[in-house]
Structures are given as structure tokens and as C-alpha cells.
């Protein structure tokens, strides 16, 4: 299982301070809102070299420099998330909200149900069974997930 405690929380899965790199994953450059660049959700950032990285990496906005998806944050911990959960493979960028108590699944309008199958769904079900709140964001639409979703 992804966690060892009786009650999971998103912060446990998203331990900070990872040294791991994105290694070619640029999914957040598409799915996340970057207000400092007037970039909406679900649109490629004009500075993104898809599959490579940021063309303004040295001067990128602070929000970009600070962001590490949940998958990346777990990679150097005791319970790293599986390779198939990497955002460019799963088509889901996982982030946290509400002081890392909730998990946000950022998805594309072209794959709004990407979180509903396979390993990502198993992880979502695991988290929810341990009381973690799951939120799905697709562009401007935000939906809280229930066990019956």
C-alpha cells in the first residue's frame, strides 16, 4: 500500500524536498494555471519545450520554481509512487490543497476521466478510504470526488 499509517494524509505522500528531476515530464506546463504568465489551465505554456523543459528555466516565475507534483515529491521517500503514475504517463498532475490535507487531480479536457482507471484510480480509492479528500480540476471546473464516483 502507498502508506503505512492507519490514516493517510496527502502530506505523507507529498513529502517535500525531493532532489529528483522531472526527467522530461512537462505535464504541469499544460495542465496547471500560471497566473504570472497569464496561462490558463489545459493550455501549453508558451515557454514549454514539450518533453524537455522550460525555455526560461533560470527566470521562470516563483510559482513554477516552487511547484513539485505529488508524484515527484514522493520519488525520494520511503513510498515512491509507481512509474505509471508519473503525470506524462497517467495524464494526471497531482497537487495538494488546504495545507496538504487534500489531493487535487489536475486533468485535461481531452482526458477528463484519466483518473478513473488503472493505478491512479487504485491510489484515489486508497486515499479516500483513509479519509483524504480528492478534488478533480479540469480547466475551470472543480469537482469533489466521493467514494461512489
PDB file of C-alpha atoms in Angstrom:
ATOM      1  CA  UNK A   1       0.000   0.000   0.000  1.00  0.00           C
ATOM      2  CA  UNK A   2       1.126   3.572  -0.572  1.00  0.00           C
ATOM      3  CA  UNK A   3       1.032   4.482   3.129  1.00  0.00           C
ATOM      4  CA  UNK A   4       1.834   2.748   6.369  1.00  0.00           C
ATOM      5  CA  UNK A   5      -0.359   4.634   8.812  1.00  0.00           C
ATOM      6  CA  UNK A   6      -3.928   3.731   9.639  1.00  0.00           C
ATOM      7  CA  UNK A   7      -4.997   7.152   8.367  1.00  0.00           C
ATOM      8  CA  UNK A   8      -3.330   8.590   5.264  1.00  0.00           C
ATOM      9  CA  UNK A   9      -2.978  12.235   4.614  1.00  0.00           C
ATOM     10  CA  UNK A  10      -1.856  13.962   1.473  1.00  0.00           C
ATOM     11  CA  UNK A  11       1.188  15.443   3.208  1.00  0.00           C
ATOM     12  CA  UNK A  12       2.535  11.955   3.957  1.00  0.00           C
ATOM     13  CA  UNK A  13       2.502  11.115   0.258  1.00  0.00           C
ATOM     14  CA  UNK A  14       3.862  14.530  -0.683  1.00  0.00           C
ATOM     15  CA  UNK A  15       6.991  14.834   1.456  1.00  0.00           C
ATOM     16  CA  UNK A  16       8.893  17.951   0.401  1.00  0.00           C
ATOM     17  CA  UNK A  17      12.483  18.480  -0.598  1.00  0.00           C
ATOM     18  CA  UNK A  18      12.978  15.958  -3.358  1.00  0.00           C
ATOM     19  CA  UNK A  19      16.156  16.062  -5.415  1.00  0.00           C
ATOM     20  CA  UNK A  20      14.605  14.078  -8.290  1.00  0.00           C
ATOM     21  CA  UNK A  21      14.076  15.898 -11.579  1.00  0.00           C
ATOM     22  CA  UNK A  22      11.064  15.931 -13.860  1.00  0.00           C
ATOM     23  CA  UNK A  23      13.112  13.962 -16.407  1.00  0.00           C
ATOM     24  CA  UNK A  24      11.246  15.201 -19.463  1.00  0.00           C
ATOM     25  CA  UNK A  25       7.764  15.330 -17.946  1.00  0.00           C
ATOM     26  CA  UNK A  26       6.161  18.670 -18.793  1.00  0.00           C
ATOM     27  CA  UNK A  27       2.524  17.838 -17.982  1.00  0.00           C
ATOM     28  CA  UNK A  28       2.255  20.593 -15.367  1.00  0.00           C
ATOM     29  CA  UNK A  29       3.271  23.104 -18.063  1.00  0.00           C
ATOM     30  CA  UNK A  30      -0.019  22.275 -19.774  1.00  0.00           C
ATOM     31  CA  UNK A  31      -2.486  21.403 -17.033  1.00  0.00           C
ATOM     32  CA  UNK A  32      -1.699  23.985 -14.344  1.00  0.00           C
ATOM     33  CA  UNK A  33      -2.767  27.636 -14.251  1.00  0.00           C
ATOM     34  CA  UNK A  34       0.181  30.047 -14.193  1.00  0.00           C
ATOM     35  CA  UNK A  35      -1.298  33.453 -13.409  1.00  0.00           C
ATOM     36  CA  UNK A  36       2.088  35.189 -13.560  1.00  0.00           C
ATOM     37  CA  UNK A  37       2.279  34.233 -17.238  1.00  0.00           C
ATOM     38  CA  UNK A  38      -1.469  34.657 -17.933  1.00  0.00           C
ATOM     39  CA  UNK A  39      -1.515  30.958 -18.809  1.00  0.00           C
ATOM     40  CA  UNK A  40      -4.861  29.210 -18.375  1.00  0.00           C
ATOM     41  CA  UNK A  41      -5.260  25.589 -17.303  1.00  0.00           C
ATOM     42  CA  UNK A  42      -5.150  22.950 -20.053  1.00  0.00           C
ATOM     43  CA  UNK A  43      -3.100  25.024 -22.478  1.00  0.00           C
ATOM     44  CA  UNK A  44       0.611  24.585 -23.118  1.00  0.00           C
ATOM     45  CA  UNK A  45       2.813  27.300 -21.651  1.00  0.00           C
ATOM     46  CA  UNK A  46       4.460  29.292 -24.422  1.00  0.00           C
ATOM     47  CA  UNK A  47       7.828  28.722 -22.704  1.00  0.00           C
ATOM     48  CA  UNK A  48       7.485  24.937 -22.523  1.00  0.00           C
ATOM     49  CA  UNK A  49       9.628  22.718 -24.681  1.00  0.00           C
ATOM     50  CA  UNK A  50       7.282  19.739 -24.597  1.00  0.00           C
ATOM     51  CA  UNK A  51       9.047  16.648 -23.278  1.00  0.00           C
ATOM     52  CA  UNK A  52      12.165  18.653 -22.476  1.00  0.00           C
ATOM     53  CA  UNK A  53      11.541  21.529 -20.062  1.00  0.00           C
ATOM     54  CA  UNK A  54      11.241  25.267 -19.669  1.00  0.00           C
ATOM     55  CA  UNK A  55      12.924  27.673 -22.092  1.00  0.00           C
ATOM     56  CA  UNK A  56      13.030  30.336 -19.337  1.00  0.00           C
ATOM     57  CA  UNK A  57      14.028  27.936 -16.546  1.00  0.00           C
ATOM     58  CA  UNK A  58      16.539  30.332 -14.931  1.00  0.00           C
ATOM     59  CA  UNK A  59      13.976  33.171 -14.799  1.00  0.00           C
ATOM     60  CA  UNK A  60      10.712  31.202 -14.542  1.00  0.00           C
ATOM     61  CA  UNK A  61       8.043  32.527 -12.166  1.00  0.00           C
ATOM     62  CA  UNK A  62       8.416  31.661  -8.483  1.00  0.00           C
ATOM     63  CA  UNK A  63       5.218  29.580  -8.605  1.00  0.00           C
ATOM     64  CA  UNK A  64       6.819  27.356 -11.257  1.00  0.00           C
ATOM     65  CA  UNK A  65      10.105  27.096  -9.355  1.00  0.00           C
ATOM     66  CA  UNK A  66       8.276  26.089  -6.172  1.00  0.00           C
ATOM     67  CA  UNK A  67       5.893  23.564  -7.744  1.00  0.00           C
ATOM     68  CA  UNK A  68       6.576  19.852  -7.430  1.00  0.00           C
ATOM     69  CA  UNK A  69       3.762  17.468  -8.232  1.00  0.00           C
ATOM     70  CA  UNK A  70       2.867  14.762  -5.730  1.00  0.00           C
ATOM     71  CA  UNK A  71       4.453  12.078  -7.919  1.00  0.00           C
ATOM     72  CA  UNK A  72       7.800  13.921  -7.975  1.00  0.00           C
ATOM     73  CA  UNK A  73       7.675  14.700  -4.250  1.00  0.00           C
ATOM     74  CA  UNK A  74       7.354  11.018  -3.372  1.00  0.00           C
ATOM     75  CA  UNK A  75      10.214   9.717  -5.505  1.00  0.00           C
ATOM     76  CA  UNK A  76      12.951  10.047  -2.903  1.00  0.00           C
ATOM     77  CA  UNK A  77      10.770   8.939   0.007  1.00  0.00           C
ATOM     78  CA  UNK A  78      10.124   5.557   1.572  1.00  0.00           C
ATOM     79  CA  UNK A  79       6.973   5.023  -0.517  1.00  0.00           C
ATOM     80  CA  UNK A  80       7.549   6.423  -4.017  1.00  0.00           C
ATOM     81  CA  UNK A  81       4.555   6.392  -6.326  1.00  0.00           C
ATOM     82  CA  UNK A  82       4.801   3.929  -9.221  1.00  0.00           C
ATOM     83  CA  UNK A  83       6.248   4.997 -12.594  1.00  0.00           C
ATOM     84  CA  UNK A  84       2.845   4.616 -14.274  1.00  0.00           C
ATOM     85  CA  UNK A  85       1.536   7.408 -12.013  1.00  0.00           C
ATOM     86  CA  UNK A  86       4.005   9.916 -13.449  1.00  0.00           C
ATOM     87  CA  UNK A  87       1.932  12.785 -14.891  1.00  0.00           C
ATOM     88  CA  UNK A  88       3.038  12.419 -18.505  1.00  0.00           C
ATOM     89  CA  UNK A  89       2.060   8.728 -18.362  1.00  0.00           C
ATOM     90  CA  UNK A  90      -1.098   8.913 -16.210  1.00  0.00           C
ATOM     91  CA  UNK A  91      -2.307  12.201 -17.749  1.00  0.00           C
ATOM     92  CA  UNK A  92      -2.991  13.461 -14.206  1.00  0.00           C
ATOM     93  CA  UNK A  93      -0.921  16.087 -12.400  1.00  0.00           C
ATOM     94  CA  UNK A  94      -1.454  15.543  -8.676  1.00  0.00           C
ATOM     95  CA  UNK A  95      -1.033  18.505  -6.360  1.00  0.00           C
ATOM     96  CA  UNK A  96      -2.171  19.318  -2.830  1.00  0.00           C
ATOM     97  CA  UNK A  97      -4.539  21.873  -1.328  1.00  0.00           C
ATOM     98  CA  UNK A  98      -5.721  23.030   2.093  1.00  0.00           C
ATOM     99  CA  UNK A  99      -2.351  22.720   3.852  1.00  0.00           C
ATOM    100  CA  UNK A 100      -1.599  19.438   2.034  1.00  0.00           C
ATOM    101  CA  UNK A 101      -4.676  17.739   3.501  1.00  0.00           C
ATOM    102  CA  UNK A 102      -6.414  17.284   0.144  1.00  0.00           C
ATOM    103  CA  UNK A 103      -5.211  15.906  -3.190  1.00  0.00           C
ATOM    104  CA  UNK A 104      -6.044  17.765  -6.396  1.00  0.00           C
ATOM    105  CA  UNK A 105      -6.112  15.772  -9.626  1.00  0.00           C
ATOM    106  CA  UNK A 106      -5.482  18.183 -12.494  1.00  0.00           C
ATOM    107  CA  UNK A 107      -6.733  16.696 -15.775  1.00  0.00           C
ATOM    108  CA  UNK A 108      -7.079  17.785 -19.380  1.00  0.00           C
ATOM    109  CA  UNK A 109     -10.405  18.368 -21.101  1.00  0.00           C
ATOM    110  CA  UNK A 110      -9.219  15.832 -23.689  1.00  0.00           C
ATOM    111  CA  UNK A 111      -8.844  13.209 -20.920  1.00  0.00           C
ATOM    112  CA  UNK A 112     -11.157  14.276 -18.090  1.00  0.00           C
ATOM    113  CA  UNK A 113     -11.615  10.693 -16.889  1.00  0.00           C
ATOM    114  CA  UNK A 114      -7.897   9.807 -16.841  1.00  0.00           C
ATOM    115  CA  UNK A 115      -8.054   9.469 -13.045  1.00  0.00           C
ATOM    116  CA  UNK A 116     -10.858   6.893 -13.162  1.00  0.00           C
ATOM    117  CA  UNK A 117      -8.855   3.860 -14.338  1.00  0.00           C
ATOM    118  CA  UNK A 118      -5.801   1.775 -13.536  1.00  0.00           C
ATOM    119  CA  UNK A 119      -3.205   2.611 -10.937  1.00  0.00           C
ATOM    120  CA  UNK A 120      -4.380   6.181 -10.492  1.00  0.00           C
ATOM    121  CA  UNK A 121      -7.896   5.012  -9.599  1.00  0.00           C
ATOM    122  CA  UNK A 122      -6.492   2.469  -7.143  1.00  0.00           C
ATOM    123  CA  UNK A 123      -4.488   5.228  -5.474  1.00  0.00           C
ATOM    124  CA  UNK A 124      -7.512   7.544  -5.352  1.00  0.00           C
ATOM    125  CA  UNK A 125      -9.628   4.778  -3.791  1.00  0.00           C
ATOM    126  CA  UNK A 126      -6.860   4.072  -1.254  1.00  0.00           C
ATOM    127  CA  UNK A 127      -6.581   7.716  -0.263  1.00  0.00           C
ATOM    128  CA  UNK A 128     -10.343   8.143   0.006  1.00  0.00           C
ATOM    129  CA  UNK A 129     -10.660   5.006   2.143  1.00  0.00           C
ATOM    130  CA  UNK A 130      -8.242   6.698   4.543  1.00  0.00           C
ATOM    131  CA  UNK A 131     -10.172   9.964   4.651  1.00  0.00           C
ATOM    132  CA  UNK A 132      -8.188  12.014   2.147  1.00  0.00           C
ATOM    133  CA  UNK A 133     -10.398  14.419   0.197  1.00  0.00           C
ATOM    134  CA  UNK A 134      -9.937  14.242  -3.567  1.00  0.00           C
ATOM    135  CA  UNK A 135     -10.653  17.194  -5.851  1.00  0.00           C
ATOM    136  CA  UNK A 136     -10.643  16.938  -9.651  1.00  0.00           C
ATOM    137  CA  UNK A 137      -9.852  20.067 -11.654  1.00  0.00           C
ATOM    138  CA  UNK A 138     -10.463  20.281 -15.382  1.00  0.00           C
ATOM    139  CA  UNK A 139      -9.908  23.794 -16.680  1.00  0.00           C
ATOM    140  CA  UNK A 140     -12.276  25.941 -14.571  1.00  0.00           C
ATOM    141  CA  UNK A 141     -14.410  23.024 -13.387  1.00  0.00           C
ATOM    142  CA  UNK A 142     -13.713  21.767  -9.847  1.00  0.00           C
ATOM    143  CA  UNK A 143     -15.407  18.616  -8.510  1.00  0.00           C
ATOM    144  CA  UNK A 144     -15.024  16.887  -5.143  1.00  0.00           C
ATOM    145  CA  UNK A 145     -14.900  13.113  -5.561  1.00  0.00           C
ATOM    146  CA  UNK A 146     -16.954  10.785  -3.397  1.00  0.00           C
ATOM    147  CA  UNK A 147     -16.486   7.065  -2.865  1.00  0.00           C
ATOM    148  CA  UNK A 148     -19.267   6.388  -5.372  1.00  0.00           C
ATOM    149  CA  UNK A 149     -17.688   8.494  -8.173  1.00  0.00           C
TER     150      UNK A 149
END
